[in-house]
Short mmCIF file of C-alpha atoms and ligand atoms in Angstrom, two decimals:
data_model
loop_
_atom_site.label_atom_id
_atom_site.label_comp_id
_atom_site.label_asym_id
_atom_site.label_seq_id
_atom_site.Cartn_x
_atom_site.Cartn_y
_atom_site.Cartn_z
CA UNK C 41 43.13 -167.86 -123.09
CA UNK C 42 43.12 -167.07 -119.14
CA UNK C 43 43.03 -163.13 -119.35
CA UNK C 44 41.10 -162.78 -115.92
CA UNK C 45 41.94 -159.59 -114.44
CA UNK C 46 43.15 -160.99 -111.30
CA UNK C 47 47.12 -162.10 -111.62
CA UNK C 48 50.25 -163.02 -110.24
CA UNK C 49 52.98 -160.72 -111.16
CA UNK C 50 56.58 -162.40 -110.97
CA UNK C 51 59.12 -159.70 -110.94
CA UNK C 52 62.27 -160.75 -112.72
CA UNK C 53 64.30 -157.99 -111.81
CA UNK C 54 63.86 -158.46 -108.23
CA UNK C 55 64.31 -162.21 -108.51
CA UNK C 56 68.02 -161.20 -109.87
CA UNK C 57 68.52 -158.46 -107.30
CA UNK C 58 67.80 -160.75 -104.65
CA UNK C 59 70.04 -163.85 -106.04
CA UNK C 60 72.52 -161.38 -106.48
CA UNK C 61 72.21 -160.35 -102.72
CA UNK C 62 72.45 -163.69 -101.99
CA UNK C 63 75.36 -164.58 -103.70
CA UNK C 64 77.19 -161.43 -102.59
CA UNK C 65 76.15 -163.17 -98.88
CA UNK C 66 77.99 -166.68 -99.52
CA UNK C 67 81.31 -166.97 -99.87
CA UNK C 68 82.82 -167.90 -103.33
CA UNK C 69 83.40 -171.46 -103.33
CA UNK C 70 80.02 -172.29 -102.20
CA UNK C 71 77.50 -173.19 -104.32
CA UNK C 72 73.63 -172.26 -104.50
CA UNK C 73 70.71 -174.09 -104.34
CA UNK C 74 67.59 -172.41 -105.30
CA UNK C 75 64.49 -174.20 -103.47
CA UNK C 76 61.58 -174.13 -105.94
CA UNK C 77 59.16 -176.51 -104.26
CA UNK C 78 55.48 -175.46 -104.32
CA UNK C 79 55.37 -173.50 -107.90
CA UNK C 80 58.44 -171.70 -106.73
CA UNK C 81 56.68 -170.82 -103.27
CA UNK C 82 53.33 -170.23 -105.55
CA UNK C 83 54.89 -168.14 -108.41
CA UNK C 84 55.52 -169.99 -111.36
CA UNK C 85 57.33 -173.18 -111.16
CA UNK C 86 58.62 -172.93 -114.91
CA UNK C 87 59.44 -169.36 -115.49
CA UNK C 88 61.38 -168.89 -111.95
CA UNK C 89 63.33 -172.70 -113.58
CA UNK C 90 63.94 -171.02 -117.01
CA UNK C 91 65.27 -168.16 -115.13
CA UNK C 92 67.63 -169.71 -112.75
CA UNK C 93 69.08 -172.08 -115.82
CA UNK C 94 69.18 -168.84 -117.48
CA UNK C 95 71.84 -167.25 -114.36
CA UNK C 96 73.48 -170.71 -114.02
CA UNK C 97 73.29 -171.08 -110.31
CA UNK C 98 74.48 -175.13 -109.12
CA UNK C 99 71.72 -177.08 -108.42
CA UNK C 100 67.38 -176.58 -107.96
CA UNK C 101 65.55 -178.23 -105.00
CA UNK C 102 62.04 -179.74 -105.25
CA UNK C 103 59.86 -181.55 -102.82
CA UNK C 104 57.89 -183.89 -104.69
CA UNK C 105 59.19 -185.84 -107.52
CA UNK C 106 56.38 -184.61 -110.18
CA UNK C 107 57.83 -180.94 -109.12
CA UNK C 108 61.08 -182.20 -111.33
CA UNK C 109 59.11 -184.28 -114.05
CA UNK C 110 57.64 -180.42 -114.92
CA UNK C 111 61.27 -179.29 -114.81
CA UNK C 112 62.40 -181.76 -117.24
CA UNK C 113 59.32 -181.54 -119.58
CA UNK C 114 60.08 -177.84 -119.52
CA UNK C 115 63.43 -178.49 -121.04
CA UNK C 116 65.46 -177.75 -118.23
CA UNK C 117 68.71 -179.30 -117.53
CA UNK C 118 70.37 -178.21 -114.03
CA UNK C 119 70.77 -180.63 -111.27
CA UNK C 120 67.20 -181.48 -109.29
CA UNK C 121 67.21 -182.23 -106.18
CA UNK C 122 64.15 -184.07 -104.92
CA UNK C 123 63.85 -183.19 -101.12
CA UNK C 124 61.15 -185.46 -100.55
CA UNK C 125 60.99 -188.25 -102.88
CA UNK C 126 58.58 -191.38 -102.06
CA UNK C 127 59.75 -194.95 -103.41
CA UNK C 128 56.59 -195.48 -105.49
CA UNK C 129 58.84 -192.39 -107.39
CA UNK C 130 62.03 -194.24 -107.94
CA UNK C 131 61.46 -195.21 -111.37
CA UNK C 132 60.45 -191.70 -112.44
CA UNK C 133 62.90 -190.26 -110.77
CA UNK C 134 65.64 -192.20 -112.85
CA UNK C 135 64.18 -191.76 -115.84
CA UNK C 136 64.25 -188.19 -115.17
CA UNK C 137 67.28 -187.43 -114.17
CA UNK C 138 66.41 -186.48 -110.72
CA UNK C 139 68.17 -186.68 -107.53
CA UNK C 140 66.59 -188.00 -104.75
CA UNK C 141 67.37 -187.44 -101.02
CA UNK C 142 67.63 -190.89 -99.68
CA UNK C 143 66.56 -190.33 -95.92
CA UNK C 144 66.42 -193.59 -94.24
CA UNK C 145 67.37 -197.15 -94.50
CA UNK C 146 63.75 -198.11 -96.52
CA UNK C 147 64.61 -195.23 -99.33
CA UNK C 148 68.35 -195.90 -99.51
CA UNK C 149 67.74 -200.09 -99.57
CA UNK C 150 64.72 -199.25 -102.22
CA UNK C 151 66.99 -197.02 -104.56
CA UNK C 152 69.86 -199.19 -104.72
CA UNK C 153 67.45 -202.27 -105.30
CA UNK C 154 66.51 -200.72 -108.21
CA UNK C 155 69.83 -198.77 -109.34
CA UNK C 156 71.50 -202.47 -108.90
CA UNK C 157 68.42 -203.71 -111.47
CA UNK C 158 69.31 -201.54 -113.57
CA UNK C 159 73.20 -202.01 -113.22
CA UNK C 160 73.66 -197.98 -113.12
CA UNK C 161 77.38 -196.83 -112.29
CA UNK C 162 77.11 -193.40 -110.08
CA UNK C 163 73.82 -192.53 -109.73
CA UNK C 164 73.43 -189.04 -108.24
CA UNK C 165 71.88 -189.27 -104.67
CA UNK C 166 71.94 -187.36 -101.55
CA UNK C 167 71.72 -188.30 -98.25
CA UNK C 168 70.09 -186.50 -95.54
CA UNK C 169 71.19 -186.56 -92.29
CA UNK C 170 69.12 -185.02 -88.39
CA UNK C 171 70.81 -183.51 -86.23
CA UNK C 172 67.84 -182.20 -84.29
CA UNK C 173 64.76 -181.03 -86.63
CA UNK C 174 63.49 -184.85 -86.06
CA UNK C 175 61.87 -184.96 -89.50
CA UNK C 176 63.78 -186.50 -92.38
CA UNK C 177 66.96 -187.98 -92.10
CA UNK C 178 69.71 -190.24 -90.83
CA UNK C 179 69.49 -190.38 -87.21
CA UNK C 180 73.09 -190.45 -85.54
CA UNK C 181 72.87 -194.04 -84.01
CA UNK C 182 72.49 -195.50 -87.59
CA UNK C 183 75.59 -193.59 -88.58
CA UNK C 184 77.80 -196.52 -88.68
CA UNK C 185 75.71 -199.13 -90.24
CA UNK C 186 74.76 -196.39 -92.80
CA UNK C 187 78.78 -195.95 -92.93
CA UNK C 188 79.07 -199.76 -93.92
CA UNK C 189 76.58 -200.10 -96.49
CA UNK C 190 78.09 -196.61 -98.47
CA UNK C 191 81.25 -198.58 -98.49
CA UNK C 192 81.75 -200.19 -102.23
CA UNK C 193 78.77 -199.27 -103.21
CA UNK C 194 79.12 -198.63 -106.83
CA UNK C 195 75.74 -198.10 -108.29
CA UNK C 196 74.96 -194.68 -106.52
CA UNK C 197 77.18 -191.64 -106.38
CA UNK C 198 76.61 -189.68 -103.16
CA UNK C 199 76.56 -186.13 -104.41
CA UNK C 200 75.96 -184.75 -100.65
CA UNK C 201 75.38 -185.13 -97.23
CA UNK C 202 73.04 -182.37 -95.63
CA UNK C 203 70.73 -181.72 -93.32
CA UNK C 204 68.20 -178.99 -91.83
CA UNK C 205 68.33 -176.37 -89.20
CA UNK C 206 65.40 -176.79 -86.61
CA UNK C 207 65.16 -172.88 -85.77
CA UNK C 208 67.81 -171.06 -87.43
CA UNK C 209 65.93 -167.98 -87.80
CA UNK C 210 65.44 -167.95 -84.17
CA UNK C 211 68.73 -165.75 -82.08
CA UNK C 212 67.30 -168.09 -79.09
CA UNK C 213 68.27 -171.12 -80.28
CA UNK C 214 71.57 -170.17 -81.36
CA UNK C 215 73.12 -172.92 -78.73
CA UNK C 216 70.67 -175.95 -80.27
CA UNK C 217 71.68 -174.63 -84.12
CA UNK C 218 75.72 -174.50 -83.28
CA UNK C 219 75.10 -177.66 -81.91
CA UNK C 220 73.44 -178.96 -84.80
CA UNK C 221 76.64 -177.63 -87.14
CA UNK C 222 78.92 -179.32 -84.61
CA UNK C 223 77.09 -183.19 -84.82
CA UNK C 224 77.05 -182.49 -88.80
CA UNK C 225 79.92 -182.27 -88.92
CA UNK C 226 81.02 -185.16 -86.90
CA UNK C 227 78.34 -187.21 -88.82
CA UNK C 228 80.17 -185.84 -92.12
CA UNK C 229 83.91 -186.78 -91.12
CA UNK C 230 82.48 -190.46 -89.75
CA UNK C 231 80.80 -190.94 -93.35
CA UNK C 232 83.45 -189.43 -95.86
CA UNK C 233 85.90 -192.37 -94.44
CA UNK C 234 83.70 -194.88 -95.53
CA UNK C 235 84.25 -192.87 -99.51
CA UNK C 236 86.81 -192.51 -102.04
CA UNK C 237 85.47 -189.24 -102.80
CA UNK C 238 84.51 -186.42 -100.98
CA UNK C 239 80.49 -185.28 -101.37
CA UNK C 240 79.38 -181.73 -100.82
CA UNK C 241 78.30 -180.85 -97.34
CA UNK C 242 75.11 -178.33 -96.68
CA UNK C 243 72.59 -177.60 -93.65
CA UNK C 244 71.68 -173.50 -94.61
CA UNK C 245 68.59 -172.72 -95.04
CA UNK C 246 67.78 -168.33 -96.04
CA UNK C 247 67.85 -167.74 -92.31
CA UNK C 248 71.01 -169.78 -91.90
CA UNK C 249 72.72 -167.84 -94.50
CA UNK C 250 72.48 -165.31 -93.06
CA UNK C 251 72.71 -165.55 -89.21
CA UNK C 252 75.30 -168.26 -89.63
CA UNK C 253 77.84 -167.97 -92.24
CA UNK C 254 80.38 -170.19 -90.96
CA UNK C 255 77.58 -173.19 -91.67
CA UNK C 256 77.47 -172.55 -94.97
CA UNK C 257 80.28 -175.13 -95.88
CA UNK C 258 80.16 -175.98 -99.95
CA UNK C 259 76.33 -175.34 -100.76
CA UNK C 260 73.19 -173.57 -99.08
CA UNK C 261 69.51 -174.11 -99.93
CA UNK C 262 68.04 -170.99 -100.44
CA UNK C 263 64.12 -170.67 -100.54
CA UNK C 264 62.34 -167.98 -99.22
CA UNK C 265 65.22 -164.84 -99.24
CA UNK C 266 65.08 -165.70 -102.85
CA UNK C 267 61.17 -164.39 -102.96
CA UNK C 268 61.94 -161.21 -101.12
CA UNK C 269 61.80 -162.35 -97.69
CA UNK C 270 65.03 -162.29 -95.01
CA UNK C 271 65.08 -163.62 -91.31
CA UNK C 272 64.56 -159.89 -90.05
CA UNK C 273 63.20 -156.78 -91.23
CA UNK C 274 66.96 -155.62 -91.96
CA UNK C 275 67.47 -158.03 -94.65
CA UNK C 276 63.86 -158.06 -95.83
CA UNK C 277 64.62 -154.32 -96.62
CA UNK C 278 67.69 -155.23 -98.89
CA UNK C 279 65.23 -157.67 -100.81
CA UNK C 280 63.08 -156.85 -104.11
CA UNK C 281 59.74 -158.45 -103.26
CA UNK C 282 59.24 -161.14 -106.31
CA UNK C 283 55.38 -161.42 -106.53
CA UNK C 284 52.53 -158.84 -106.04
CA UNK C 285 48.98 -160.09 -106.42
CA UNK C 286 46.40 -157.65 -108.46
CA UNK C 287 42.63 -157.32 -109.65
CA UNK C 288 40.25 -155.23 -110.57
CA UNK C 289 37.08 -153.82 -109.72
CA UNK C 290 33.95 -155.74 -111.22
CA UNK C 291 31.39 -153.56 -110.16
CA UNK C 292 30.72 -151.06 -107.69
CA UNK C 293 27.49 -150.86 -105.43
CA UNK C 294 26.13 -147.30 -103.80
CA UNK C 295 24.55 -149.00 -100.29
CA UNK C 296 22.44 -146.68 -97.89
CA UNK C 297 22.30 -147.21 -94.22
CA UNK C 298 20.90 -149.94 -93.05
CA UNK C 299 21.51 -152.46 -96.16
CA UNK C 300 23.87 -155.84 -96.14
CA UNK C 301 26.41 -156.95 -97.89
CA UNK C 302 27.44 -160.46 -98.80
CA UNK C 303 26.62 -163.83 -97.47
CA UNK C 304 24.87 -164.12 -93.86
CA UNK C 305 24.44 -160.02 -94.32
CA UNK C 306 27.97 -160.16 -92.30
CA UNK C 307 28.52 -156.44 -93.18
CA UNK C 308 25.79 -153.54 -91.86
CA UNK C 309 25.78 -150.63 -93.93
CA UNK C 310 26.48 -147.82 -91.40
CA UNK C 311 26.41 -145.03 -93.55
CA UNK C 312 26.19 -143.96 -97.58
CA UNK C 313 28.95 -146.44 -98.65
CA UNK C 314 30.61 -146.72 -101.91
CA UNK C 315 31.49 -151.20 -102.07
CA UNK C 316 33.48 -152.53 -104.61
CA UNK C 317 33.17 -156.09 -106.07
CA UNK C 318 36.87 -157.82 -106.81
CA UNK C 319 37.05 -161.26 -109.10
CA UNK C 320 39.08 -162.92 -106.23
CA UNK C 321 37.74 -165.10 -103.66
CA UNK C 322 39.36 -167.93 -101.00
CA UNK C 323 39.51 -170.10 -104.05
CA UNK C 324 42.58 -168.11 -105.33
CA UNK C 325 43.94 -168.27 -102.19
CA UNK C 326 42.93 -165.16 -100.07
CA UNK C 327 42.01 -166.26 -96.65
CA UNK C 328 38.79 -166.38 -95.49
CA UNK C 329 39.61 -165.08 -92.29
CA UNK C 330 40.55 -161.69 -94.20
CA UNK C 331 36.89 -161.01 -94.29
CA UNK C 332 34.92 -158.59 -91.91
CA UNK C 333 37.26 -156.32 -91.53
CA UNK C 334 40.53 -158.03 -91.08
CA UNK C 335 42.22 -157.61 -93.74
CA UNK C 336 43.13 -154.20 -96.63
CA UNK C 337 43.84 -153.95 -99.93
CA UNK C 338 44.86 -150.75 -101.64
CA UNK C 339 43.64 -148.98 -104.41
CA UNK C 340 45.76 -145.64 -105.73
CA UNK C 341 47.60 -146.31 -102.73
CA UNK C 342 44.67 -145.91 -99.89
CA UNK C 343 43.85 -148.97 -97.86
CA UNK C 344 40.38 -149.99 -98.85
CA UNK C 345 39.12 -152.84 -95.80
CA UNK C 346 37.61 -156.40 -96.72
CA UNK C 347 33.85 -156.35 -95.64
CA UNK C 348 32.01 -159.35 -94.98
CA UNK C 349 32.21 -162.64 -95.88
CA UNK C 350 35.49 -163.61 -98.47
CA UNK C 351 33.10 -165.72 -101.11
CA UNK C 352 34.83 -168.54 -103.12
CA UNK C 353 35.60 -166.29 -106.40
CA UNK C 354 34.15 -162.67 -105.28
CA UNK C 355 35.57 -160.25 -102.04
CA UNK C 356 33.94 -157.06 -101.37
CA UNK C 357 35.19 -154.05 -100.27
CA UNK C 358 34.56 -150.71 -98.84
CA UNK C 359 35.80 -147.78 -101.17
CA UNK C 360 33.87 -144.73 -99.42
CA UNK C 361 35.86 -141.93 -100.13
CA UNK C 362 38.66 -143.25 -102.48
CA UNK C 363 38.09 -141.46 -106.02
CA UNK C 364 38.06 -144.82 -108.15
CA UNK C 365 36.29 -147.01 -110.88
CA UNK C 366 34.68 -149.86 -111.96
CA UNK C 367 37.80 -151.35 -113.88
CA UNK C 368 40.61 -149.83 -111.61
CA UNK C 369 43.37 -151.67 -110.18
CA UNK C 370 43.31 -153.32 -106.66
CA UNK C 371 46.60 -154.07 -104.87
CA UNK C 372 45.98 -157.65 -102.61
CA UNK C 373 49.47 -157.17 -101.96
CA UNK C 374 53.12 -155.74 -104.11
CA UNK C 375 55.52 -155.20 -100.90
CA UNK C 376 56.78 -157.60 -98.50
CA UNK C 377 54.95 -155.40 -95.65
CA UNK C 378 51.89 -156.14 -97.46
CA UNK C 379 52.37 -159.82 -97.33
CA UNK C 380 53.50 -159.57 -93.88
CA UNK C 381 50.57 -157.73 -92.60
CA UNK C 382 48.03 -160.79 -94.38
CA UNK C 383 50.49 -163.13 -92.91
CA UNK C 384 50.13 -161.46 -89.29
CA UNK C 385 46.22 -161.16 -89.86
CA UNK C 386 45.88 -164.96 -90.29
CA UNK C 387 48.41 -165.67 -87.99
CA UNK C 388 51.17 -167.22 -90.53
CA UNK C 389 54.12 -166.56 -92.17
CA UNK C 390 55.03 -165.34 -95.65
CA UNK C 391 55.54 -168.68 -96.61
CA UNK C 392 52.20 -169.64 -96.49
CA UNK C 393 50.76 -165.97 -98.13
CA UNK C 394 52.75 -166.93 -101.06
CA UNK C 395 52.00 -170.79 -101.46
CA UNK C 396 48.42 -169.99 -101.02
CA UNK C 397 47.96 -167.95 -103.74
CA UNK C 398 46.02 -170.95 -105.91
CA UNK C 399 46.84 -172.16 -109.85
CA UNK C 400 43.67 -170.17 -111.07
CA UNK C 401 45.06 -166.90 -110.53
CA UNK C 402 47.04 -165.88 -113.99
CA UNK C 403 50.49 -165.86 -113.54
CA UNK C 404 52.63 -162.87 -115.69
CA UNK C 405 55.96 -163.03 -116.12
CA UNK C 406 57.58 -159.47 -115.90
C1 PLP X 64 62.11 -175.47 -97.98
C2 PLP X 64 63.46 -175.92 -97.65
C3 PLP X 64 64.55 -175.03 -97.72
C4 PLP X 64 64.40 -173.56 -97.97
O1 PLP X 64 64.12 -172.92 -96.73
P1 PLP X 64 63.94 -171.33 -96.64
O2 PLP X 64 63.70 -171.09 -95.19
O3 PLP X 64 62.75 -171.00 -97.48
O4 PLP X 64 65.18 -170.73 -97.16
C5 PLP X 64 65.83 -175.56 -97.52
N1 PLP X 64 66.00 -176.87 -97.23
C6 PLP X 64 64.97 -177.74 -97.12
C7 PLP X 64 65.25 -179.16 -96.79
C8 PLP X 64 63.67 -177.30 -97.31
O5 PLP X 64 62.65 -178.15 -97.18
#
């Protein structure tokens, strides 16, 4: 059994606070997708699944078809959408009740191939559509052929038409994104006359939400909000934040002036310095660039700075001064402004703070 000191902590309570937030945000006929690609943006892929199930929200969103596979060995049962599904998938991803996004002429000709094999009635598909991101999707000159070949077809069942917002976080942009909501939904009224039925329409992302509520039309895909993170500070604020990374001191070193610490001898003892030796390294996920000084963690709530080189399973830091232990807590991060601050220091976002975070580190559900 994995009972490393360094872990994960997945805060249920603020996972419901923040759904809740969310779904006090959307209005009542719309449903909710919760995005859990990447381990539930690196918590725990499972748990956060068992949860959701648990609060019945509509649908869950993957990326990668084996994303769903853990779903459904895990027992759960909601609708899976598979964002990014590959055609070497397709079989798996029928025999797994998953939904794939069918985002071009190869996937949607593939699927049906096989659907049609295997005389299904109704399959559950969606269909993505661009209208400006330029990465997955329809594109709106293949509208009408795309049009044609929905007509009759009985095998699949489109469940939706979406799409994505290219910058919807971004007040700059707000002409490109309304004009993104205005082809969608010319796109949507060309393809719902080639149907006897009506699929759902969505294109919000957290940030469109938020900043544009008359886009959220009958679902919204909500990823990172859910994890404690909104488009500005002023939502972030109203957020629980979901995961907070911990460890523990290993050891602690008593350096005089003039000795080194760590690889290359990157850090120069100054002065008498108290260093203490944390069981985390890049290899869980904390940037190497948080070394020499970059980045902080916090012990009993003082900022304690990385020195020298992040190793693969060891990070030192400097403790001169702070009244602790070999065996006391270290805080890599349990706010959002902590993750923001290691997000700023490597120049990224949240997104990538929290997907980092690697499948060694113990993950505790509480
Ligand atoms: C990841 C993803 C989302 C969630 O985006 P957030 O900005 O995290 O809310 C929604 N839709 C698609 C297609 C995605 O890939």
């Amino acid at each position: 059994m994995n009972n490393s000191p360094t872990v994960l902590e997945i805060d249920t309570s603020a996972i419901i606070h923040n759904l809740h937030f969310f779904k006090s945000r959307i209005q009542e006929k719309t449903k909710l997708i919760v995005v859990i690609k990447a381990f539930a943006y690196g918590s725990d892929l499972i748990a956060i699944g068992q949860i959701l199930e648990q609060q019945k929200i509509d649908y869950l969103a993957v990326a990668y078809t084996e994303e769903g596979v853990s779903l459904r060995k895990a027992n759960i049962n909601l609708p899976i959408l598979v964002l990014h599904p590959q055609v070497e998938n397709f079989e798996t991803i029928i025999k797994n009740n998953l939904e794939p996004n069918l985002y071009n002429f190869r996937t949607l000709n593939h699927f049906t191939r096989i659907a049609n094999s295997k005389k299904l009635k109704n399959y559950p598909v969606h269909i993505k559509v661009d209208t400006g991101m330029n990465r997955l999707g329809f594109k709106e000159n293949e509208i009408i052929q795309l049009q044609k070949f929905l007509q009759n077809l009985t095998s699949l069942k489109v469940i939706s038409f979406y799409s994505h917002f290219a910058a919807s976080e971004d007040k700059n942009e707000k002409e490109f994104t309304k004009q993104q909501i205005i082809s969608f939904n010319k796109i949507c009224n060309s393809l719902n006359k080639s149907l006897d039925y009506k699929p759902l329409k969505h294109i919000a992302n957290t940030s469109g939400i938020i900043n544009y509520p008359e886009a959220q039309f009958d679902m919204v895909r909500l990823g990172i909000g859910f994890y404690g993170f909104g488009n500005d500070k002023t939502i972030t604020a109203k957020l629980k934040n979901v995961c907070n990374l911990k460890t523990k001191i290993s050891q602690i070193q008593f350096l005089k002036k003039g000795e080194t610490v760590g690889y290359n001898r990157k850090f120069k003892v100054e002065k008498k310095s108290k260093i203490g030796i944390l069981p985390i390294g890049y290899a869980d996920g904390l940037n190497r660039n948080l070394g020499n000084n970059v980045g902080s963690v916090y012990i009993k709530n003082q900022k304690a700075p990385i020195i020298g080189i992040i190793c693969m399973d060891i990070t030192m830091i400097d403790i001169t001064g702070i009244d602790c232990e070999e065996g006391d807590e270290v805080i890599i991060f349990n706010c959002q402004n902590h993750v923001l601050e290691l997000a700023k220091k490597t120049t990224t976002i949240s997104y990538e703070i929290l997907t980092s975070i690697s499948q060694r580190v113990r993950r505790v559900i509480i």
